[in-house]
XYZ file of C-alpha atoms in Angstrom:
733
model
C 124.855 105.654 127.374
C 122.536 104.171 128.788
C 118.611 103.152 127.381
C 118.079 106.206 129.541
C 120.414 108.855 129.375
C 119.376 108.105 125.093
C 116.224 108.673 126.374
C 116.385 112.055 127.867
C 118.276 113.515 125.541
C 116.093 112.355 122.872
C 113.328 113.407 124.459
C 115.316 117.041 124.383
C 115.445 116.950 120.434
C 112.054 115.662 120.496
C 111.717 119.523 122.430
C 113.542 121.426 119.583
C 111.290 119.502 116.904
C 108.521 121.181 117.582
C 109.364 124.104 119.457
C 108.816 123.116 123.033
C 110.487 125.423 125.272
C 109.210 123.523 128.543
C 110.808 120.587 127.819
C 107.948 118.909 128.617
C 107.486 117.132 125.172
C 108.115 113.605 125.171
C 108.284 110.374 122.850
C 104.939 108.410 121.871
C 106.291 104.946 123.513
C 106.825 103.601 119.662
C 108.030 106.229 118.779
C 110.879 105.762 121.572
C 111.068 102.175 121.197
C 111.625 102.948 117.205
C 114.529 104.854 117.571
C 116.072 102.349 120.574
C 116.249 99.829 117.454
C 117.821 102.609 114.932
C 119.950 104.145 117.490
C 120.324 101.790 120.307
C 120.431 98.335 118.563
C 121.215 99.094 114.998
C 118.266 97.171 113.898
C 115.955 97.614 110.620
C 113.042 98.783 111.149
C 109.218 99.350 109.384
C 106.675 101.550 111.080
C 103.061 101.801 109.869
C 101.469 104.552 111.410
C 98.832 106.964 111.018
C 99.391 110.335 109.651
C 100.583 112.859 112.173
C 101.302 109.949 114.460
C 105.098 112.150 113.831
C 106.763 108.950 112.135
C 108.797 112.238 110.451
C 110.119 113.009 114.594
C 111.639 109.162 114.550
C 114.272 110.299 111.499
C 114.539 113.607 112.832
C 115.390 112.815 116.547
C 117.582 109.045 115.783
C 119.544 111.492 112.959
C 120.297 113.657 115.615
C 121.527 111.324 117.807
C 123.422 108.870 115.569
C 125.533 112.330 114.586
C 125.673 112.661 117.977
C 127.560 109.372 118.231
C 129.727 109.856 115.013
C 127.471 108.019 112.426
C 127.979 109.611 109.415
C 124.068 111.632 107.349
C 120.632 109.759 106.791
C 119.743 110.066 103.704
C 116.244 109.868 103.425
C 114.302 108.599 100.253
C 111.113 110.909 100.090
C 109.181 111.112 96.497
C 107.438 114.507 96.785
C 108.707 117.584 96.152
C 106.178 119.463 98.677
C 107.190 116.370 101.492
C 110.776 117.819 100.958
C 110.614 121.038 101.588
C 108.623 120.389 104.427
C 111.087 118.636 106.049
C 113.835 120.894 105.441
C 111.580 123.132 107.783
C 111.202 121.278 110.231
C 114.970 119.466 110.272
C 116.063 123.293 110.743
C 114.249 123.084 114.250
C 115.161 120.518 115.944
C 118.932 122.436 114.772
C 119.600 119.810 112.615
C 121.663 120.042 109.026
C 119.437 119.336 105.721
C 119.945 119.660 102.372
C 117.953 118.461 98.889
C 119.660 117.050 95.893
C 116.214 116.298 92.622
C 115.134 116.999 89.646
C 114.654 121.124 90.381
C 117.915 122.819 92.485
C 120.158 120.159 89.266
C 122.526 123.046 89.340
C 122.998 123.013 93.442
C 124.265 119.089 93.165
C 127.552 119.053 93.006
C 127.244 121.269 96.401
C 125.443 119.500 98.339
C 127.373 116.341 97.160
C 130.603 118.847 98.412
C 128.892 119.757 101.913
C 128.152 116.259 101.797
C 131.302 115.358 101.381
C 132.977 117.131 103.990
C 130.863 116.230 106.810
C 128.599 119.253 106.608
C 125.184 117.958 106.138
C 123.129 115.868 108.919
C 119.978 115.013 106.328
C 120.168 113.931 102.780
C 117.137 114.091 100.597
C 116.826 112.144 97.675
C 113.919 111.839 94.845
C 113.580 108.570 93.862
C 114.403 108.718 90.460
C 118.189 110.061 91.653
C 118.423 106.432 92.205
C 118.985 105.531 88.982
C 119.971 107.948 87.146
C 123.357 106.571 85.850
C 125.795 108.948 87.073
C 123.948 109.476 90.425
C 124.409 105.704 90.771
C 127.713 105.093 89.797
C 129.002 107.964 91.145
C 127.292 108.633 94.157
C 125.685 106.526 95.930
C 127.846 104.391 96.220
C 130.030 107.065 98.370
C 126.608 107.556 100.333
C 126.364 103.928 100.964
C 129.603 103.546 102.431
C 128.863 106.913 104.594
C 124.987 106.941 104.983
C 124.523 106.377 109.100
C 120.859 105.840 108.403
C 118.765 105.218 105.661
C 115.001 106.482 105.823
C 112.220 105.252 103.288
C 109.616 107.181 102.898
C 106.225 106.557 101.539
C 107.033 103.465 101.565
C 104.030 101.484 100.370
C 105.433 103.362 96.789
C 107.478 100.478 96.424
C 104.518 97.848 96.236
C 103.231 97.290 93.570
C 100.428 95.791 95.768
C 100.311 99.652 96.770
C 98.061 102.751 95.501
C 100.368 104.158 94.698
C 103.097 101.739 92.932
C 106.770 103.693 92.257
C 109.610 101.285 90.257
C 111.761 104.371 91.083
C 111.479 102.674 95.209
C 112.347 99.205 94.017
C 116.031 100.490 92.997
C 116.692 100.870 96.933
C 117.543 97.327 97.166
C 120.914 98.450 95.480
C 121.106 100.878 98.804
C 120.331 98.048 101.101
C 122.403 95.977 99.620
C 125.550 98.326 99.223
C 125.098 99.814 103.158
C 127.160 98.112 106.036
C 125.662 95.157 108.329
C 125.731 97.807 111.553
C 123.400 100.775 109.599
C 119.927 100.962 110.648
C 117.261 100.837 108.472
C 113.417 102.683 108.830
C 110.642 102.828 106.207
C 107.896 104.683 107.052
C 103.514 104.589 105.758
C 100.816 105.286 106.933
C 98.484 103.416 104.296
C 99.247 100.100 103.801
C 96.921 97.748 104.317
C 98.019 93.566 105.527
C 99.782 92.718 102.239
C 101.310 96.261 101.131
C 103.198 95.863 105.263
C 104.173 92.609 104.106
C 105.733 92.830 100.950
C 107.894 96.221 102.124
C 109.303 94.088 104.027
C 110.224 91.407 101.915
C 111.702 94.162 98.997
C 113.445 95.759 102.599
C 114.811 92.937 103.622
C 112.667 93.398 106.902
C 111.086 89.810 106.787
C 109.479 87.626 108.723
C 113.030 85.283 108.577
C 115.174 89.174 110.263
C 115.018 90.756 113.822
C 113.850 93.742 112.063
C 111.155 95.472 114.308
C 107.794 95.898 112.994
C 105.805 98.504 114.251
C 102.139 99.531 113.590
C 99.516 101.293 115.689
C 95.733 101.825 115.438
C 95.108 104.280 112.122
C 92.307 106.287 113.920
C 92.108 110.016 112.979
C 90.000 111.428 116.216
C 90.059 114.589 114.789
C 88.222 113.635 111.322
C 84.150 114.244 110.570
C 84.126 111.948 107.157
C 80.918 112.780 105.194
C 79.708 112.094 101.932
C 76.932 114.002 99.874
C 75.641 112.628 96.447
C 74.007 115.644 94.580
C 72.720 115.378 91.113
C 75.288 116.005 88.723
C 78.293 118.219 88.255
C 77.201 121.675 88.050
C 75.287 121.012 91.243
C 78.445 120.322 92.799
C 80.320 122.878 92.233
C 77.540 125.636 93.141
C 77.737 123.620 96.038
C 82.202 124.400 97.063
C 80.658 127.609 96.515
C 77.733 127.739 98.894
C 79.658 125.788 102.041
C 83.468 126.804 101.097
C 83.093 129.349 103.513
C 81.515 127.289 106.194
C 84.789 124.977 106.450
C 86.793 125.633 109.144
C 90.202 127.067 108.398
C 92.152 126.025 105.167
C 92.097 122.876 103.338
C 92.839 121.343 100.085
C 89.212 120.055 96.892
C 90.506 117.276 94.762
C 89.847 116.949 91.665
C 90.947 113.316 89.578
C 92.283 115.239 86.697
C 93.672 118.067 85.646
C 90.986 119.885 83.750
C 88.897 119.466 85.959
C 90.925 121.079 88.705
C 91.688 124.063 86.143
C 88.021 124.480 85.983
C 87.063 123.822 89.133
C 89.295 126.739 89.871
C 88.249 129.289 87.209
C 84.508 128.968 88.837
C 85.501 129.698 92.091
C 86.968 132.272 92.104
C 84.837 134.417 89.800
C 82.621 133.787 92.114
C 84.907 135.301 94.272
C 86.453 133.036 96.363
C 90.384 132.737 96.796
C 91.797 129.612 95.813
C 94.432 127.952 93.515
C 95.422 125.358 91.001
C 97.802 122.574 92.299
C 98.396 120.154 89.628
C 101.150 117.924 87.654
C 101.341 120.619 85.439
C 101.906 123.612 87.701
C 105.001 124.789 87.228
C 107.849 124.223 90.218
C 108.063 128.095 91.570
C 104.102 128.349 91.545
C 103.814 125.185 93.767
C 105.875 126.351 96.243
C 104.150 129.842 95.706
C 100.449 127.577 96.084
C 101.597 125.182 99.029
C 103.544 129.112 101.119
C 99.795 130.703 99.877
C 97.635 127.656 101.706
C 100.366 127.693 105.233
C 100.064 131.479 105.840
C 95.839 131.340 105.628
C 96.863 133.380 102.077
C 93.998 130.929 99.271
C 91.653 128.960 101.267
C 92.140 125.835 99.199
C 94.450 124.349 97.002
C 91.871 123.523 94.199
C 94.630 120.106 93.176
C 95.077 116.878 91.314
C 97.134 113.839 93.366
C 99.985 115.750 92.779
C 99.635 117.012 96.324
C 98.453 113.495 97.786
C 101.981 113.355 100.054
C 102.973 114.590 102.416
C 102.529 118.450 102.354
C 102.082 118.958 106.318
C 100.047 121.426 106.998
C 98.996 120.745 110.871
C 96.097 123.234 111.235
C 94.195 122.173 107.787
C 90.467 122.763 108.265
C 89.127 120.139 105.703
C 89.497 118.291 102.240
C 87.119 118.406 99.893
C 86.920 115.188 97.150
C 86.051 116.665 94.007
C 85.267 112.591 92.862
C 85.861 109.912 94.823
C 89.850 108.349 94.051
C 90.483 104.944 92.958
C 91.429 103.179 96.361
C 90.064 103.610 100.212
C 93.461 103.614 100.975
C 94.485 106.699 98.336
C 91.507 107.715 99.951
C 92.854 107.409 103.597
C 95.886 108.951 102.786
C 95.046 112.129 101.270
C 92.080 113.191 103.613
C 95.074 112.809 106.540
C 96.596 116.040 105.287
C 93.662 117.638 106.969
C 93.470 117.674 111.411
C 96.940 116.888 112.480
C 97.471 119.700 114.394
C 92.928 120.890 114.961
C 90.475 118.668 117.351
C 88.016 119.045 114.415
C 87.911 118.836 110.332
C 85.709 119.144 107.602
C 86.268 115.294 105.622
C 83.799 115.583 102.546
C 83.598 113.577 99.768
C 81.216 114.326 96.036
C 80.963 111.647 94.132
C 80.295 111.618 90.504
C 79.580 110.099 87.481
C 82.514 110.269 85.761
C 84.782 109.135 88.230
C 84.689 105.705 86.310
C 85.204 106.560 82.986
C 88.673 108.140 84.689
C 89.292 105.128 87.281
C 89.139 102.875 83.705
C 92.006 105.091 81.789
C 93.867 105.679 84.475
C 94.400 101.321 84.387
C 94.424 101.302 81.177
C 98.061 102.657 82.159
C 99.107 99.779 83.585
C 101.904 97.185 82.959
C 102.146 96.197 79.793
C 100.990 93.109 78.100
C 103.671 90.725 77.036
C 103.942 91.173 73.619
C 104.840 94.222 74.096
C 107.438 93.723 76.529
C 108.708 90.837 74.864
C 109.361 93.775 71.189
C 110.570 96.296 73.493
C 113.843 93.753 74.640
C 114.188 92.509 71.654
C 115.267 96.560 70.065
C 117.334 96.514 73.113
C 119.049 93.125 72.118
C 119.146 93.892 69.029
C 121.024 97.844 68.716
C 124.275 98.122 68.538
C 124.210 101.200 71.243
C 121.978 102.523 74.375
C 118.524 103.293 73.014
C 117.802 106.936 74.906
C 113.235 106.680 75.110
C 112.847 108.821 71.931
C 114.874 107.213 69.811
C 113.584 103.254 70.839
C 109.527 105.173 71.130
C 109.285 104.461 66.954
C 110.203 101.319 67.497
C 107.674 99.664 69.987
C 104.222 100.682 70.969
C 104.194 102.918 74.105
C 103.538 105.851 74.365
C 106.921 107.037 76.417
C 105.133 107.948 80.194
C 104.376 104.557 80.370
C 107.455 102.903 78.035
C 109.687 104.030 80.727
C 107.190 103.268 83.936
C 108.234 99.526 82.315
C 112.122 100.048 81.322
C 112.750 100.771 84.895
C 110.142 98.168 86.218
C 112.571 95.890 83.972
C 115.599 97.393 85.199
C 114.730 96.434 89.098
C 113.945 92.909 87.233
C 117.687 93.349 85.997
C 116.354 92.468 81.711
C 117.693 96.021 81.089
C 119.844 98.972 82.276
C 119.799 102.932 82.038
C 123.258 103.400 80.606
C 124.635 106.833 80.313
C 122.957 107.468 76.648
C 120.239 105.296 77.031
C 118.496 101.740 77.760
C 120.468 98.642 77.387
C 119.337 95.057 77.338
C 120.870 92.667 79.771
C 120.907 89.242 78.329
C 119.849 88.141 81.847
C 116.572 85.511 81.007
C 113.223 87.277 82.454
C 109.882 85.843 82.681
C 106.890 87.884 82.339
C 105.512 87.122 86.015
C 100.924 87.028 83.854
C 99.845 85.765 86.767
C 101.158 88.408 89.429
C 100.506 91.691 87.196
C 96.776 89.910 86.442
C 96.655 89.516 90.362
C 97.237 93.585 90.898
C 94.085 94.089 88.041
C 92.253 92.346 90.379
C 92.964 94.167 93.405
C 92.333 97.319 91.621
C 89.085 96.559 90.598
C 88.524 94.932 94.545
C 89.484 98.571 95.841
C 87.352 100.087 93.382
C 84.227 97.892 94.656
C 84.941 99.260 97.699
C 85.559 103.031 97.234
C 82.054 102.382 95.754
C 80.999 100.634 98.891
C 82.057 103.466 101.030
C 80.567 106.574 99.726
C 77.596 104.082 99.991
C 77.862 103.186 103.041
C 75.635 103.181 105.763
C 77.385 102.110 107.753
C 80.492 104.432 109.998
C 82.958 106.065 107.526
C 86.127 105.968 109.745
C 85.399 102.432 110.276
C 85.091 101.169 106.319
C 88.676 102.717 106.144
C 90.141 101.183 109.202
C 89.302 97.967 107.796
C 90.608 98.059 103.986
C 93.395 99.245 106.152
C 93.635 95.609 107.205
C 93.532 98.110 110.943
C 92.614 94.999 114.194
C 91.838 98.275 116.040
C 89.096 99.685 113.710
C 85.458 100.291 115.426
C 82.505 102.522 114.497
C 84.610 106.725 115.189
C 81.248 108.369 115.435
C 81.972 111.691 114.104
C 81.420 110.705 111.123
C 77.731 111.321 109.343
C 76.445 107.916 109.566
C 77.740 108.078 113.304
C 76.238 111.558 114.221
C 74.282 113.074 111.515
C 74.925 114.991 108.438
C 76.464 118.361 108.588
C 75.531 119.019 105.215
C 72.109 119.016 103.195
C 73.100 119.220 99.294
C 70.730 122.718 99.195
C 72.403 125.341 97.069
C 71.380 128.444 95.857
C 70.170 129.177 92.519
C 72.244 131.933 91.934
C 75.696 129.813 92.269
C 73.308 126.888 90.117
C 72.731 129.057 87.354
C 77.197 130.121 86.755
C 78.167 126.957 87.887
C 76.066 125.283 84.451
C 77.389 128.417 82.746
C 81.158 127.879 84.207
C 80.532 124.058 82.674
C 78.086 125.072 79.579
C 80.550 126.266 78.034
C 82.018 124.951 75.472
C 85.341 126.037 73.321
C 89.148 124.560 73.943
C 92.086 125.574 72.244
C 93.367 122.596 69.906
C 97.412 123.254 69.377
C 98.662 122.210 65.619
C 101.672 119.747 66.142
C 104.805 121.799 64.324
C 107.528 119.182 64.930
C 107.375 115.344 63.473
C 108.405 112.890 65.815
C 111.607 111.688 66.108
C 112.809 108.366 64.955
C 110.599 108.388 61.962
C 113.784 106.719 59.930
C 113.497 104.039 61.802
C 110.368 102.801 61.110
C 110.199 103.477 57.560
C 109.089 107.178 57.765
C 111.323 110.066 55.891
C 109.420 113.518 57.554
C 111.575 114.291 60.382
C 111.751 118.059 62.018
C 109.963 120.701 61.775
C 106.736 120.959 59.487
C 106.960 123.511 56.430
C 104.119 126.484 57.576
C 102.689 126.031 54.166
C 101.476 122.455 55.372
C 100.722 122.459 58.946
C 97.577 123.038 60.257
C 96.209 126.341 62.365
C 95.528 126.592 65.190
C 91.764 124.638 65.932
C 88.547 124.324 68.643
C 86.989 121.071 70.457
C 84.174 121.052 72.138
C 85.710 120.259 75.184
C 87.532 117.600 76.628
C 87.450 113.733 77.860
C 88.856 114.428 80.708
C 86.514 117.616 81.818
C 83.349 117.316 84.341
C 81.519 119.961 82.393
C 81.446 118.877 78.531
C 83.545 115.313 79.463
C 80.243 114.245 81.541
C 77.769 114.489 77.265
C 81.339 113.952 75.010
C 81.906 110.468 76.887
C 79.160 108.625 76.988
C 78.754 108.983 72.958
C 82.845 108.588 72.104
C 83.046 105.682 73.952
C 84.069 102.808 72.258
C 81.063 101.058 71.066
C 78.860 103.991 71.533
C 75.795 103.575 69.140
C 76.592 105.949 65.939
C 73.985 108.792 65.071
C 73.767 112.432 63.749
C 75.230 114.151 66.007
C 72.390 115.436 68.923
C 70.801 119.071 68.492
C 72.446 120.230 72.092
C 76.052 119.390 70.574
C 74.823 121.248 67.239
C 73.918 124.185 69.639
C 77.644 124.401 71.216
C 79.786 124.134 68.589
C 77.744 126.721 66.717
C 78.713 129.012 69.709
C 82.090 126.884 69.373
C 82.653 128.744 66.248
C 81.171 132.188 67.432
C 82.953 132.938 69.710
C 87.161 131.620 67.782
C 85.514 133.508 64.899
C 85.328 136.642 67.771
C 88.497 135.642 69.665
C 92.282 136.627 69.036
C 93.295 135.654 65.728
C 89.293 134.603 64.589
C 88.669 135.718 61.558
C 85.479 137.987 62.052
C 87.691 141.339 60.966
C 86.899 140.190 57.212
C 90.796 139.080 56.526
C 90.931 138.286 52.700
C 91.878 134.743 51.552
C 94.750 135.860 50.749
C 95.982 137.092 54.157
C 95.298 133.468 56.268
C 98.426 131.582 57.242
C 98.782 128.691 60.012
C 101.657 130.583 61.040
C 105.263 131.510 60.175
C 108.256 131.708 60.776
C 108.618 133.901 63.834
C 105.656 131.754 65.107
C 103.371 134.787 64.428
C 99.416 134.629 63.999
C 98.041 136.272 61.231
C 94.250 136.462 61.439
C 92.702 133.871 59.565
C 90.113 134.917 56.777
C 86.656 133.133 57.315
C 86.613 129.295 56.609
C 85.719 128.722 52.713
C 84.081 125.518 53.380
C 83.976 121.909 55.502
C 85.762 119.234 54.996
C 85.111 116.137 57.293
C 87.085 112.820 58.268
C 87.006 110.274 57.270
C 85.493 107.677 60.397
C 85.064 103.816 60.735
C 83.639 104.084 63.725
C 81.149 107.329 63.726
C 80.814 108.101 60.443
C 76.816 109.168 60.860
C 78.202 111.270 63.441
C 80.988 113.133 61.499
C 78.587 113.112 58.572
C 75.953 114.752 59.690
C 78.409 116.834 61.763
C 80.116 117.845 58.866
C 76.813 119.178 57.698
C 75.169 120.904 59.919
C 78.422 123.164 60.447
C 78.213 123.558 56.162
C 74.737 124.672 56.691
C 75.006 126.617 59.456
C 77.630 128.449 58.723
C 76.473 128.629 55.249
C 79.189 126.871 53.158
C 79.083 123.394 50.851
C 80.811 120.420 52.268
C 83.739 120.565 50.186
C 83.859 116.250 50.885
C 86.112 113.902 52.714
C 89.551 112.945 53.185
C 89.725 109.375 53.234
C 91.139 105.704 54.185
C 92.931 103.630 51.390
C 91.450 100.908 50.855
C 94.155 98.206 52.192
C 95.436 101.505 54.861
C 94.638 99.041 58.702
C 94.406 102.613 59.702
C 91.754 101.959 62.067
C 93.092 99.006 63.418
C 96.890 100.586 64.331
C 95.839 101.688 68.369
C 96.001 104.660 70.029
C 99.974 104.563 71.084
C 102.820 106.428 70.909
C 103.235 109.748 68.264
C 105.787 107.744 65.446
C 103.249 103.908 65.087
C 100.991 106.766 65.143
C 102.063 108.234 62.209
C 103.945 105.243 61.147
C 100.071 104.058 60.557
C 99.142 107.499 58.963
C 101.557 107.477 56.572
C 100.137 106.874 53.140
C 97.008 105.607 54.237
C 95.296 108.954 53.853
C 93.970 110.872 50.812
C 92.856 113.470 49.185
C 89.968 111.954 46.418
C 90.152 113.675 42.739
C 86.604 115.353 44.260
C 87.617 117.042 46.980
C 91.017 118.319 45.154
C 89.200 119.416 43.241
C 86.143 120.816 44.915
C 89.176 122.803 46.638
C 90.695 124.786 43.698
C 87.866 125.673 43.202
C 86.681 127.403 46.447
C 90.093 129.034 47.185
C 90.716 129.783 51.207
C 90.415 127.613 54.306
C 88.965 125.216 54.692
C 87.446 123.711 58.736
C 88.427 120.018 59.008
C 86.028 118.233 61.312
C 86.725 114.927 63.289
C 85.085 113.468 66.453
C 88.238 113.439 68.865
C 91.758 113.522 68.706
C 94.059 112.740 71.284
C 97.508 112.762 69.989
C 96.570 114.913 67.455
C 98.595 112.768 63.960
C 96.167 112.282 61.815
C 94.882 116.679 62.261
C 98.302 116.763 61.250
C 98.263 114.623 58.343
C 95.054 114.834 57.343
C 96.051 119.317 57.353
C 99.041 118.660 55.308
C 97.255 116.937 52.680
C 94.255 119.708 52.446
C 97.408 122.131 52.152
C 99.231 120.680 48.966
C 95.940 120.347 47.073
C 95.496 123.907 47.218
C 94.014 125.046 50.676
C 94.920 127.962 51.510
C 94.632 126.990 55.834
C 93.107 124.340 57.623
C 91.313 124.725 60.586
C 90.296 121.572 63.356
C 87.599 121.482 64.261
C 86.852 118.609 66.046
C 84.217 117.569 69.927
C 86.377 116.080 72.063
C 89.688 116.296 73.057
C 91.479 113.830 75.795
C 93.555 115.826 77.509
């Protein structure tokens, strides 16, 4: 087939893909150049083009042409379920049969693999996590590599740890690339890669300057987007602004928040104000996520209030706006998220509403970076000494890392060849491995630089689109003429008194339930702690309450400075005391509260079948010893006892030689190991409990893992307390 005929066939496939019945659809020149390289020349290509440019058209058109020539199915590595669903629908419009293998359809895997083997599938979309699943890696991946007609790596910036959304599973692609026959073309695509990330991705995929790979990088302007930023005094003003101005924003869109807690707060408030919105976060069930996506696509909701779980690949061409309630830590990530809007409309509004809590949230996520060498070496030593593969639950008690961070570290070590995931867990390979401290430090500095750039973006008086394009090393960056700095602000900071009062009421409403621990963590025997299984009902804490979450935009903003490391210790502030009193009053009146007047004999932390009898009113207050904030905790306990007309029974103390204060808040097993035997109920407190039978309030400043409360409650129950109800100022989640 000549190139002219190939181009004609490619344009015909494009017409089917976009639903053009007139036959007038034509590929862009760079789209055609990429397709030509893949189909006619069997080359590798890296395409860095703005969102909405049509990268998916390249691989779907190339797939159709390659399949016509007898090639095997296209394999697309795709990072998000929302993106997969969009791609399956788009493929169907072009007559391309697409199936997926991901965490949401495990029951279909065997059927899908059989369909692939029978030649009934044109496109197989695979989540990157599958690449290192032992069964998939060892049994399915080799067959796919030998049969693949085209390999596509979507959102390829995820390969690079210089990028804003590094995912170590992506780097398993090296294995698949090495196993591909030499004439199988490879396409990598992304909209958000600066020069450094582009070079790194090219190297990872074997498409560096030493090869004959095609690199297509285009200008990143988005002519439909009108960017703006608006500084408002506080979180209440930002919520009120949303409530007042949401109807003015065109069409339907996305309101991004930085945390799950904030997404839930904003959703509740906007619904209270009569707006049709739905929360979309990493904690949203898959079925609910899919329903939310469908509702937004069909314009049945005004907005999804989302975290970065909706950050990539959601395809709604007529999305009319993106508002960020809080700044992402990277202008590159910000560019990608706002790129969801305006793909198929002439005008879309993009607005940033930064908040004072943003940097604290950035700092928290930065703390989850690659661990220090000592912790990595400890993990390698534990695996090397084991006589069998260790699962994450088995390995976690032996290292001071939380499971999510441990898993990410192991995936990096797997790519580096130091460990290997096998059926049953992880093993050490024994291969030499060096800790690239210089690289990790450079990545950390890169993150800090991106945070500075995001602060500059919010404050700049220059063109905002030009600013973002320069962050992405776009050589054609120039003033856009559309943003608030180029064309003048389109929105004022004005909010209505009614909306502001409602926002203050929503954010000022204290109270978060604290679920008690009911099961000891697995693997405690490995660290010398003889506890396992279910915590006996008679030794459990009851349901607790916190004033707020550190990650929310209401009480979180008040509590973070007070509880920050190094913050000065002092008596509990009056406004905090008043809020705690409100929490206690609501707690007493709510479901399972103690205002019903049940007798102390009815008090219980729960029953074997999970039912919760109505607890009796607490008869006393117990405080937890604090090495960092003793005045705060003591004064809080005293004020609660005074207002509640209860005695302050005493303090659960730390043993003199416990050393628990020096143990970092790592994973559950390590925290419990540090706490085991470290807390004590001194004789005066035990005597006070015996003399005052009934439930007690256990007061502390903060809970993260929940194990300090669980251990203290166990001791108090053993000392005779009929129930223990924790009350803390803040929870981490």
